[in-house]
XYZ file of C-alpha atoms in Angstrom:
673
model
C -15.833 -1.293 12.448
C -13.673 2.187 11.758
C -10.620 -0.422 11.530
C -12.557 -2.448 9.117
C -13.408 0.914 6.921
C -9.573 1.543 6.917
C -8.687 -1.895 5.872
C -10.677 -1.725 3.111
C -9.354 1.603 2.053
C -5.587 1.289 2.788
C -4.186 0.345 -0.649
C -5.919 3.143 -2.287
C -4.354 5.640 0.739
C -0.858 4.096 -0.079
C -1.163 4.737 -4.071
C -2.823 8.478 -3.588
C 0.036 9.142 -0.827
C 1.989 11.856 -2.025
C 5.132 13.703 -0.515
C 4.203 17.001 1.156
C 7.355 18.826 0.816
C 6.477 22.049 -0.928
C 9.855 22.684 -2.170
C 9.659 20.490 -5.703
C 12.670 19.067 -7.178
C 11.570 16.829 -9.632
C 14.887 16.842 -11.735
C 18.063 15.698 -10.007
C 21.457 15.665 -12.003
C 24.600 14.212 -11.792
C 27.999 14.919 -13.875
C 30.928 12.444 -15.192
C 33.678 12.578 -17.639
C 35.631 10.065 -19.865
C 39.198 10.916 -20.977
C 41.000 9.443 -23.752
C 43.993 11.867 -24.512
C 43.371 15.221 -25.444
C 39.271 14.151 -26.117
C 37.103 14.122 -23.100
C 33.576 13.205 -22.977
C 31.281 15.450 -20.326
C 28.398 13.567 -19.677
C 25.283 15.255 -18.118
C 22.639 13.066 -16.803
C 19.007 13.853 -15.645
C 16.584 11.716 -13.435
C 13.424 13.132 -13.919
C 10.622 12.022 -11.422
C 7.654 10.607 -12.848
C 4.671 12.750 -14.273
C 7.259 15.448 -14.791
C 9.159 16.077 -18.312
C 12.568 18.200 -18.975
C 12.282 20.728 -22.015
C 15.045 19.917 -24.876
C 17.824 22.178 -25.638
C 16.614 23.609 -28.844
C 12.724 25.089 -28.591
C 10.962 27.610 -30.808
C 10.830 31.002 -29.596
C 7.994 32.051 -27.791
C 7.869 28.434 -25.898
C 9.141 27.284 -22.299
C 12.916 28.175 -21.167
C 15.091 25.412 -23.484
C 17.855 23.306 -21.468
C 21.512 25.121 -21.612
C 24.624 24.099 -20.675
C 26.925 27.191 -19.853
C 30.517 27.087 -19.240
C 32.153 29.545 -16.949
C 35.462 29.608 -19.306
C 35.857 27.587 -22.823
C 39.524 29.015 -23.476
C 41.577 26.135 -22.578
C 39.360 23.419 -24.605
C 37.505 23.206 -28.144
C 34.234 21.418 -29.207
C 34.045 18.629 -30.889
C 30.741 18.001 -32.649
C 27.411 18.575 -31.688
C 25.903 17.936 -28.042
C 24.577 14.183 -28.118
C 21.322 13.464 -26.594
C 20.367 10.075 -25.217
C 17.479 8.934 -25.791
C 15.658 11.174 -28.419
C 13.160 13.647 -27.096
C 9.487 13.203 -27.470
C 7.955 15.783 -29.700
C 4.204 16.741 -28.974
C 2.017 19.788 -29.863
C 1.439 21.673 -26.713
C -1.807 23.354 -26.561
C -1.051 25.973 -24.128
C 2.170 27.361 -26.278
C 0.301 26.174 -29.487
C 3.593 25.234 -30.780
C 5.471 21.991 -31.044
C 7.570 21.116 -28.101
C 10.311 18.516 -27.234
C 10.712 16.936 -24.082
C 12.235 13.905 -22.061
C 10.606 11.907 -19.504
C 12.236 9.895 -16.848
C 15.816 10.290 -17.544
C 18.061 11.921 -20.176
C 21.518 12.103 -20.974
C 23.396 14.899 -22.709
C 27.147 14.026 -23.984
C 29.713 16.758 -25.299
C 33.021 15.804 -26.480
C 35.710 18.153 -26.188
C 39.300 18.676 -27.131
C 42.053 19.811 -24.346
C 44.322 22.636 -25.617
C 46.451 22.348 -22.332
C 48.876 19.542 -21.176
C 48.625 20.680 -17.286
C 45.345 19.525 -15.201
C 42.420 21.989 -15.579
C 39.202 22.302 -13.943
C 35.954 23.060 -16.037
C 33.093 24.623 -14.340
C 29.811 25.976 -15.353
C 25.966 25.298 -14.753
C 22.903 23.704 -16.632
C 19.591 26.040 -16.782
C 16.859 23.866 -17.465
C 12.767 24.083 -16.984
C 10.898 20.903 -16.010
C 6.675 20.950 -15.948
C 4.133 18.091 -15.048
C 0.403 17.640 -16.151
C -0.431 20.226 -13.292
C 2.229 23.184 -12.891
C 5.659 24.054 -14.496
C 8.808 25.301 -12.219
C 10.866 28.442 -12.900
C 14.104 27.967 -14.804
C 16.852 26.446 -12.302
C 20.429 25.792 -12.393
C 22.736 22.932 -11.602
C 26.280 23.577 -11.018
C 29.094 21.344 -12.496
C 32.428 20.583 -12.235
C 34.851 18.574 -13.935
C 38.442 17.685 -12.829
C 40.302 16.585 -15.602
C 43.837 15.580 -16.799
C 46.009 17.663 -19.255
C 46.395 16.724 -22.389
C 49.816 15.252 -22.256
C 49.449 13.605 -18.846
C 49.294 9.776 -18.369
C 45.605 8.864 -18.568
C 44.270 6.514 -16.141
C 40.841 5.902 -17.912
C 38.207 7.825 -16.394
C 38.719 11.045 -14.542
C 37.924 12.084 -11.222
C 33.976 12.057 -10.741
C 32.747 15.272 -9.190
C 28.956 14.957 -8.463
C 26.337 18.157 -8.590
C 26.677 20.451 -5.949
C 23.328 21.792 -6.907
C 23.529 25.103 -4.350
C 19.946 25.354 -5.656
C 18.858 22.501 -4.132
C 20.504 22.693 -1.012
C 16.938 22.046 0.669
C 18.044 18.492 0.017
C 20.202 17.569 2.740
C 20.369 13.686 3.695
C 17.035 14.430 5.660
C 15.681 16.079 2.656
C 16.587 13.080 0.140
C 15.064 11.062 2.546
C 11.565 12.938 2.665
C 10.919 15.441 5.050
C 9.667 14.268 8.419
C 6.139 14.995 8.190
C 6.043 12.751 4.970
C 7.879 9.991 6.699
C 5.688 10.216 9.840
C 2.705 10.162 7.507
C 4.357 7.075 5.556
C 4.783 5.478 8.759
C 1.101 5.784 9.440
C -0.288 4.988 6.406
C 2.079 1.844 6.687
C 0.612 1.366 10.359
C -2.987 1.380 9.087
C -2.262 -1.465 6.318
C -0.734 -3.412 8.918
C -4.136 -3.101 10.747
C -5.650 -4.398 7.378
C -3.856 -7.572 7.266
C -5.066 -8.631 10.403
C -8.523 -8.713 8.965
C -7.662 -10.923 6.115
C -8.976 -14.620 6.050
C -5.120 -15.595 6.049
C -4.395 -13.847 9.306
C -7.114 -13.571 11.761
C -7.551 -16.999 12.291
C -4.230 -17.821 13.326
C -4.548 -15.313 16.308
C -6.424 -18.025 18.439
C -3.843 -20.627 17.254
C -0.791 -18.364 18.488
C -2.489 -17.792 21.847
C -2.887 -21.271 22.185
C 0.564 -22.032 21.681
C 1.817 -19.772 24.224
C -0.900 -21.043 26.730
C -0.305 -24.439 26.586
C 3.379 -24.502 26.160
C 4.463 -25.827 29.420
C 6.296 -23.203 30.615
C 5.288 -20.948 33.384
C 3.069 -17.589 32.842
C 6.214 -15.410 33.100
C 8.008 -17.187 30.609
C 5.241 -17.708 28.175
C 4.842 -14.016 28.174
C 8.125 -13.410 27.511
C 8.173 -15.648 24.984
C 5.024 -13.910 23.475
C 7.057 -10.476 23.587
C 9.653 -12.110 21.766
C 7.354 -13.429 18.941
C 6.362 -9.818 18.323
C 9.290 -8.493 18.319
C 10.459 -11.217 15.728
C 7.857 -10.592 13.366
C 8.909 -6.973 13.450
C 12.523 -7.790 13.030
C 11.466 -10.163 9.643
C 9.154 -7.518 8.000
C 11.951 -4.836 8.826
C 15.028 -6.631 7.333
C 12.953 -6.857 4.081
C 12.602 -2.990 4.043
C 16.377 -2.820 4.884
C 17.086 -5.164 2.122
C 14.972 -3.099 -0.411
C 16.771 0.014 0.980
C 20.348 -1.332 0.342
C 19.744 -3.574 -2.523
C 17.612 -0.952 -4.894
C 20.005 2.205 -5.332
C 18.355 5.369 -7.366
C 19.292 3.606 -10.392
C 17.612 0.534 -9.622
C 14.617 2.052 -8.032
C 14.159 4.500 -11.444
C 14.404 1.265 -13.775
C 11.426 -0.099 -11.438
C 9.286 2.734 -11.729
C 9.470 3.627 -15.345
C 10.740 0.387 -17.120
C 7.915 -1.208 -19.113
C 8.899 -4.714 -17.872
C 8.594 -4.626 -13.759
C 5.679 -2.316 -14.144
C 3.790 -5.151 -16.650
C 5.068 -7.561 -14.057
C 3.496 -5.747 -11.125
C 0.400 -5.280 -13.070
C -0.055 -8.924 -13.865
C 0.671 -9.988 -10.007
C -1.774 -7.409 -8.857
C -4.208 -9.003 -10.975
C -3.309 -12.674 -10.462
C -3.830 -11.740 -6.500
C -7.065 -10.280 -7.368
C -8.333 -13.399 -8.940
C -7.272 -15.365 -5.863
C -9.068 -12.892 -3.926
C -12.320 -13.594 -5.904
C -11.577 -17.435 -5.094
C -10.417 -18.425 -8.804
C -7.136 -20.116 -6.921
C -4.950 -20.030 -3.971
C -1.636 -18.432 -3.726
C 0.220 -20.314 -1.078
C 4.097 -20.130 -0.424
C 5.749 -23.605 -1.253
C 4.677 -26.239 1.341
C 8.523 -27.579 1.843
C 9.181 -23.551 3.262
C 6.296 -23.536 5.483
C 6.535 -26.787 6.998
C 10.548 -26.314 7.691
C 9.914 -23.342 9.419
C 7.037 -25.158 11.407
C 9.171 -28.480 12.179
C 11.706 -25.444 14.099
C 8.721 -24.267 16.167
C 8.363 -27.410 18.373
C 11.875 -26.697 19.630
C 10.190 -24.207 22.042
C 11.838 -21.173 23.673
C 13.144 -18.055 21.962
C 14.173 -20.019 18.774
C 10.580 -21.561 18.962
C 8.932 -18.088 18.921
C 10.953 -17.057 16.333
C 9.872 -19.842 13.862
C 6.467 -19.279 15.115
C 6.743 -15.881 13.920
C 8.551 -17.019 10.644
C 5.749 -19.611 9.915
C 2.943 -16.598 10.404
C 4.390 -14.416 8.056
C 4.909 -17.219 5.295
C 1.340 -18.325 6.072
C -0.041 -14.886 5.857
C 1.717 -14.332 2.450
C -1.118 -15.251 -0.070
C -3.109 -12.415 2.005
C -0.270 -9.509 3.017
C 1.731 -10.178 -0.021
C 0.001 -7.296 -2.161
C -0.043 -4.967 0.650
C 3.555 -5.404 1.597
C 4.466 -4.938 -1.724
C 2.259 -1.723 -2.118
C 4.475 -0.455 0.640
C 7.751 -1.242 -1.076
C 6.743 -0.238 -4.638
C 5.401 3.389 -2.889
C 8.806 3.433 -0.891
C 11.282 2.419 -3.786
C 12.559 5.787 -4.841
C 16.504 5.435 -3.830
C 15.763 6.261 -0.182
C 17.205 4.391 2.734
C 14.665 5.286 5.751
C 11.723 5.131 3.536
C 11.303 1.294 3.205
C 12.938 0.574 6.709
C 9.910 3.040 8.002
C 7.454 1.520 6.032
C 7.711 -2.145 6.650
C 8.500 -1.070 10.639
C 5.072 0.788 10.575
C 3.408 -2.258 8.541
C 5.094 -4.804 11.097
C 4.305 -2.947 14.481
C 0.558 -2.897 13.689
C 0.459 -6.621 12.008
C 2.557 -8.018 15.389
C 0.388 -5.914 17.566
C -2.475 -8.001 18.272
C -0.525 -11.356 18.100
C 1.482 -10.138 21.171
C -1.306 -8.434 23.219
C -3.658 -11.595 23.059
C -0.579 -13.828 23.655
C 0.512 -11.695 26.827
C -3.160 -11.434 27.802
C -5.391 -14.460 26.403
C -8.575 -13.677 28.485
C -8.977 -11.231 25.596
C -9.578 -13.620 22.964
C -12.912 -14.358 24.412
C -14.007 -10.688 23.019
C -12.955 -11.280 19.453
C -15.740 -11.673 16.772
C -15.815 -15.421 15.303
C -14.163 -16.231 11.960
C -16.594 -16.708 9.032
C -18.227 -15.126 5.994
C -17.332 -11.603 6.961
C -13.675 -12.515 6.376
C -14.264 -13.688 2.905
C -15.954 -10.726 2.291
C -12.647 -8.477 3.160
C -10.679 -10.704 1.041
C -13.051 -10.054 -2.038
C -13.086 -6.309 -1.525
C -9.465 -6.124 -1.228
C -9.541 -8.093 -4.571
C -11.555 -5.286 -5.907
C -9.167 -2.636 -4.835
C -6.088 -4.824 -6.265
C -7.747 -5.406 -9.601
C -8.429 -1.214 -9.873
C -5.042 -0.321 -8.463
C -2.982 -2.609 -10.662
C -4.064 -0.677 -13.569
C -1.690 2.114 -12.306
C 1.228 0.007 -13.224
C -0.243 -0.764 -16.904
C -0.759 3.056 -17.436
C 2.656 4.042 -16.350
C 4.343 1.514 -18.924
C 1.475 2.624 -21.414
C 2.614 6.525 -20.632
C 6.307 5.806 -20.668
C 6.222 3.891 -23.973
C 3.176 5.776 -25.838
C 1.352 2.410 -26.634
C -1.818 3.766 -26.683
C -3.479 1.099 -24.880
C -4.757 3.008 -21.565
C -6.051 6.727 -22.347
C -7.342 8.450 -19.632
C -11.381 7.756 -20.713
C -10.774 3.941 -20.770
C -8.691 3.864 -17.497
C -11.834 5.956 -16.246
C -14.022 3.368 -17.678
C -12.611 0.539 -16.250
C -12.812 2.043 -12.808
C -16.273 3.267 -13.318
C -17.002 -0.645 -13.927
C -15.024 -2.233 -10.835
C -16.051 0.313 -8.445
C -19.973 -0.478 -9.447
C -19.549 -3.945 -9.394
C -17.776 -3.334 -5.783
C -20.763 -1.461 -4.828
C -23.394 -4.229 -5.734
C -21.342 -7.033 -4.087
C -21.066 -4.907 -0.768
C -25.235 -4.697 -1.729
C -25.100 -8.549 -1.832
C -26.147 -8.577 -5.740
C -22.848 -10.455 -6.695
C -21.701 -13.424 -5.074
C -18.303 -15.911 -5.275
C -18.706 -19.489 -5.355
C -16.972 -19.345 -1.755
C -19.245 -16.498 -0.107
C -21.774 -17.311 2.295
C -25.140 -16.475 1.907
C -26.303 -12.944 2.908
C -29.192 -12.869 4.843
C -29.316 -9.087 5.419
C -27.138 -5.918 5.002
C -25.181 -4.667 7.953
C -25.081 -1.077 8.640
C -20.939 -0.621 8.016
C -21.413 -2.801 5.045
C -24.169 -0.268 3.387
C -22.135 2.858 4.387
C -19.269 1.113 2.040
C -21.692 0.467 -0.487
C -22.545 4.055 -0.459
C -18.821 5.071 -0.418
C -18.248 3.037 -3.425
C -21.276 4.141 -5.459
C -20.336 7.946 -4.370
C -16.870 7.326 -5.895
C -18.379 6.124 -9.090
C -20.512 9.571 -9.289
C -17.183 11.285 -8.915
C -15.563 9.517 -11.585
C -18.205 9.994 -14.208
C -17.829 13.259 -14.907
C -13.949 12.394 -15.816
C -15.439 10.928 -18.986
C -16.232 14.265 -19.948
C -12.906 15.718 -19.239
C -13.402 17.035 -15.664
C -9.852 17.084 -14.174
C -10.550 14.902 -11.169
C -7.668 16.574 -9.530
C -7.924 14.317 -6.242
C -6.784 11.399 -8.555
C -4.290 13.344 -10.983
C -1.249 11.563 -8.994
C -2.334 8.138 -10.560
C -4.755 8.920 -13.311
C -3.152 9.176 -16.900
C -2.946 13.002 -18.528
C -5.866 15.032 -19.165
C -3.954 15.359 -22.760
C -4.821 11.462 -23.635
C -8.292 12.249 -23.334
C -10.081 12.190 -26.493
C -13.439 14.282 -25.786
C -12.329 16.868 -23.016
C -15.787 18.873 -22.780
C -13.898 21.005 -20.096
C -11.094 21.884 -22.490
C -13.812 22.671 -25.270
C -15.131 25.188 -22.646
C -12.264 26.693 -21.466
C -11.232 27.424 -25.126
C -14.185 29.355 -25.035
C -13.576 31.478 -22.129
C -9.895 32.243 -23.199
C -11.534 33.371 -26.899
C -14.259 35.478 -25.137
C -11.863 37.014 -22.556
C -9.360 37.715 -24.944
C -11.971 39.515 -27.252
C -10.579 43.074 -26.995
C -11.411 45.710 -24.759
C -15.134 44.924 -23.848
C -14.524 44.280 -20.179
C -13.324 48.335 -19.838
C -11.051 48.198 -16.911
C -9.279 51.521 -16.279
C -5.460 52.134 -15.979
C -3.907 52.385 -12.314
C -4.937 54.896 -10.161
C -2.831 58.169 -11.228
C -1.528 58.426 -7.406
C 0.931 55.281 -8.370
C 3.769 55.328 -10.768
C 3.579 53.495 -14.408
C 4.531 50.266 -13.662
C 7.584 48.806 -14.432
C 8.258 46.113 -17.366
C 4.478 47.160 -18.228
C 5.645 47.730 -22.160
C 6.001 43.475 -22.380
C 4.275 42.063 -19.200
C 0.840 42.385 -19.222
C -2.316 41.176 -17.006
C -5.126 38.742 -18.304
C -8.682 40.496 -19.117
C -7.840 44.066 -19.327
C -6.783 44.027 -15.347
C -4.193 46.429 -14.519
C -1.290 45.785 -11.837
C 2.349 45.688 -11.393
C 4.888 43.445 -12.247
C 7.770 44.715 -9.661
C 7.320 43.881 -5.758
C 8.354 47.285 -4.458
C 6.516 49.350 -6.736
C 3.055 47.557 -6.215
C 3.401 47.713 -2.326
C 4.157 51.271 -2.526
C 1.043 51.868 -4.934
C -0.888 49.611 -2.240
C 0.357 52.230 0.298
C -0.389 55.185 -1.359
C -4.191 53.699 -2.142
C -4.463 51.628 1.454
C -5.511 48.630 -0.746
C -4.294 45.277 0.162
C -2.366 43.419 -1.947
C -2.761 40.607 -4.846
C 0.539 38.526 -5.207
C 0.552 36.273 -8.349
C 3.535 34.292 -8.569
C 3.421 33.062 -12.310
C 5.483 31.927 -15.531
C 5.380 32.321 -19.123
C 5.538 28.626 -18.827
C 2.966 27.897 -16.295
C 0.514 25.980 -17.919
C -1.959 26.117 -14.787
C -1.771 29.607 -14.535
C -3.100 29.942 -17.567
C -6.014 27.957 -16.571
C -6.652 29.552 -13.559
C -6.870 32.814 -15.478
C -9.099 31.293 -18.206
C -11.690 29.463 -16.029
C -11.682 31.554 -12.194
C -10.200 34.838 -12.921
C -12.763 35.107 -15.863
C -15.244 34.880 -13.216
C -16.970 38.614 -12.975
C -17.127 38.018 -9.177
C -13.265 37.623 -9.220
C -12.767 40.099 -11.844
C -14.580 43.085 -9.769
C -12.843 42.262 -6.457
C -9.134 42.007 -8.368
C -9.946 45.456 -10.239
C -11.622 47.456 -7.405
C -10.243 45.977 -4.205
C -6.839 44.868 -4.672
C -3.244 46.188 -6.027
C -2.385 43.490 -8.301
C 1.466 42.222 -8.777
C 2.197 39.442 -10.830
C 5.740 38.312 -10.166
C 7.083 36.261 -13.311
C 9.376 33.614 -12.155
C 10.652 32.589 -15.383
C 11.292 35.819 -17.316
C 14.384 36.297 -18.607
C 14.862 40.235 -18.566
C 18.103 41.673 -17.441
C 17.986 43.349 -14.671
C 20.037 46.560 -13.580
C 23.077 45.952 -11.251
C 21.282 48.066 -8.356
C 18.459 45.489 -8.368
C 20.512 42.348 -8.164
C 19.711 40.342 -4.942
C 21.996 37.612 -3.425
C 19.679 35.052 -2.493
C 19.953 33.837 1.155
C 18.673 30.258 0.125
C 21.407 29.403 -2.448
C 24.101 32.345 -2.081
C 23.799 33.246 -5.962
C 23.518 36.468 -7.527
C 20.126 37.071 -9.154
C 20.902 39.152 -12.020
C 17.081 38.766 -14.207
C 13.512 39.196 -13.493
C 12.465 35.693 -13.176
C 15.266 34.524 -10.843
C 14.954 37.598 -8.529
C 11.149 36.522 -8.048
C 11.566 32.697 -8.017
C 14.074 33.617 -5.084
C 11.827 35.506 -3.707
C 8.959 32.989 -3.612
C 11.297 30.796 -2.065
C 12.592 32.466 0.601
C 9.741 34.084 1.699
C 7.002 31.404 1.615
C 9.169 28.275 1.025
C 7.423 27.105 -2.360
C 8.685 26.939 -6.162
C 5.484 25.922 -7.652
C 3.301 28.274 -9.615
C 0.400 29.617 -9.803
C 0.662 30.724 -6.096
C -1.423 33.505 -4.810
C -0.489 35.672 -1.850
C -2.336 38.294 0.042
C -0.927 40.978 2.143
C -1.359 43.992 3.873
C 0.230 47.286 3.013
C 3.124 46.064 5.089
C 3.696 42.756 3.552
C 1.988 41.124 5.973
C 0.181 37.914 4.953
C -3.922 38.604 5.338
C -4.875 34.812 5.232
C -3.200 31.636 3.909
C -1.940 31.431 0.330
C -3.601 29.412 -2.222
C -2.376 27.536 -5.137
C -4.140 26.027 -8.015
C -8.061 25.694 -7.621
C -10.258 25.754 -10.495
C -13.444 26.268 -8.266
C -14.216 30.084 -8.545
C -16.449 29.866 -5.227
C -13.229 29.003 -3.651
C -11.555 31.722 -4.770
C -14.076 34.510 -3.985
C -14.289 32.979 -0.558
C -10.101 33.541 -0.506
C -10.190 37.199 -1.383
C -13.606 38.144 0.685
C -11.584 36.813 3.788
C -8.752 38.791 3.051
C -10.614 42.039 2.407
C -12.558 41.189 5.929
C -8.980 40.752 7.597
C -7.564 44.236 5.728
C -10.579 45.924 7.253
C -9.830 44.459 10.830
C -6.492 45.659 10.428
C -7.470 49.378 9.587
C-alpha cells in the first residue's frame, strides 16, 4: 500500500519539486546588435525565471541597486537617444523600502542606439550590473559581461553584425552540466518521474491491461524463450515510445519556446482548462479517449506477432492508457520544459521505466499474475483521488497567468480558499461521505484509506492559518505571492515588532568590548535592536580570537527582504537577542554595499577571476567561494579559526529553531575549548 500512497501524491510532488542548486542564477542575459551604416542598435535581453523580478534602470535613492549598462570605452561612438525598454516596467509600492519601485518579470529588453565615429571595425565591451529578488530572497548585485563586434562606419554593411553571446564569468557555474541542472537535481527528477510511472500503473485505464498483456504473450503460439524475448522487447518499446516524446520536447522547445510556454497567458490558460477537463473526466462526468481509428489501426498491427507485434502492442497500451496517463505525463513535461535537453528525456525515461516494469515482469513470469489484486472499485477511487489533485494543481497555471498579467482573479486568499475546499472534499470522499455515480458501495473504511483521509484533513488544517497571512513556506513555490493577500495578520504583527524594536535605546546593549577595535564602516552600517558587531570579516575574527568567543556571520544586504523579516521576527526574540549580544561576535557582511575599498583590500575572485573593489562585491564573492551559496539571509557560526561549528542556516521564521541553532554551536565551541 506504500506504492498506493505514493501514487496519490505524485502529482503534488512533481509540482512541489524545486531545484536544489545553492547558487541561484534566475536572470540570464544575451546580447545582439543590428547595424545600419553608422547607426547600431545594441540589444541587451534578460530572461527572468518565474517568481523573480529584475529592477529597472532608474530607482529612487535608498532603494535596491538599479540595472545599469557600463561601457569600457565610449570614445569611438556616441549615444543616440535614451535607452529603450520593452516591455514597460511594473511599478508597485514596496513595503520593505517604503517606496514605489519599478521592476520586470519574465523578460526584459533594453535597446541603446549609438552612432559610430570611426570607419574601422571596433569591439564594444562592458558589463551589465543588476539586482534581482523574488518573494523570499534578494541576490546581491551581479555583473554580466558583454562584447559586440561591429563593422566600421564606412564599411559595407551586411545587415546584422556578428552576434557575440554573453560570456558571463560571474556565472561560470553554468557549464553544460549546470545548464541542465545539477546531477542531484536530475536524479531527484528521475526519482519523481519513476514514482509517477508507478502511480500511472494503478489507474483504471492501465491496471486491467496487465493480465491482458500477459495473456497475449502466453498464448502467442511461440516457444517460451521467444515469448519472453518478445515480452522484453515489448517493455523496451514502451520505454522507447515515451523517451522519444521527451526527446522531441527537448529538441522542439528551446529556451524561448519554453519561456513562452511557462509565462504567456494562452498556454497557461490552456493547461488549466486541460487539467480541469481531466479532473471532470476522472470524476466520471465523461470519458476522454484517443480517437478510435488511431487505436484500431495500432491494434491491427499487433496480430502480426513477432517483434513488430510486440512494438504495436506497446503502442496500443500507450494510446489506450492516455486518458489516465496524459495528465501525469503532461505534468512531467511541463515541469521539465525549461529549455534543457536532458531533463525532459530523463523525466520521460524514468516514467516509462516504472510504467513498463510490471508489464515486462509479468509477461516474463506469468505465474506472478495470481498474486495481483482483482480490478474493482478501488481502482475507480484512485482515479477520483487523482481528479481532486488535478483540480487543485491546475490552479497553478491559472495563477501564473493571473500574476503575469495582473488580472487580480486569483489572489492568495482565494487560491487558499479553493484548496481548502478541494482537500476537505477529498477527505470526505475518502471517508465515504461523498459518492460519484460510478463508485462502488463502500461497506467499510480500510486503514490505508483512513490514513489518506487524515493526511488530507491535516493538510487542510495546515492551510487554514494561511487565510490570515501565515507564510506557508513549504508551498511558497506555487502559491500566489504574499503581497496579493488582503488581510495579512502576520504582516500586521511583524510591523508592530519592527515598531517596538526600533523604538529607541530601551534594549540598552553596550558597545563592543574595549579589547577589540572600533568596527570599520560603523559610521554607516548598523545592526538591528541595538546589537554591536563588525562589518569586516578579518576585524571581527580578530575580536573573536581576543575574547575567545564564537563568530556569528550574517550574510545580509540592504535590499534583502527576508533579512529584514528575520531581524524583526526572529532576532527580536529575547532568547535570540541575549545569545547574540553575550555569547557571539557578530559579523554582518553586506553583499550589496557599494562602498569603495582601498586598493590594499581588493581581492581577486577564485570563482570568476574578477577583481572585487567594493565592500559588497568582496563579501558576495566570499560567500560563494567559501560556502557555495549566493542567497541571503545566510547565517554561519564558526570558531575563532573560521571553522564551522554547525551547518549554516538560511531563512527560517521560527525563533525556536534559531535558538537551537545557536545553542548547538555554543555546545560545539565549548567542546573545542
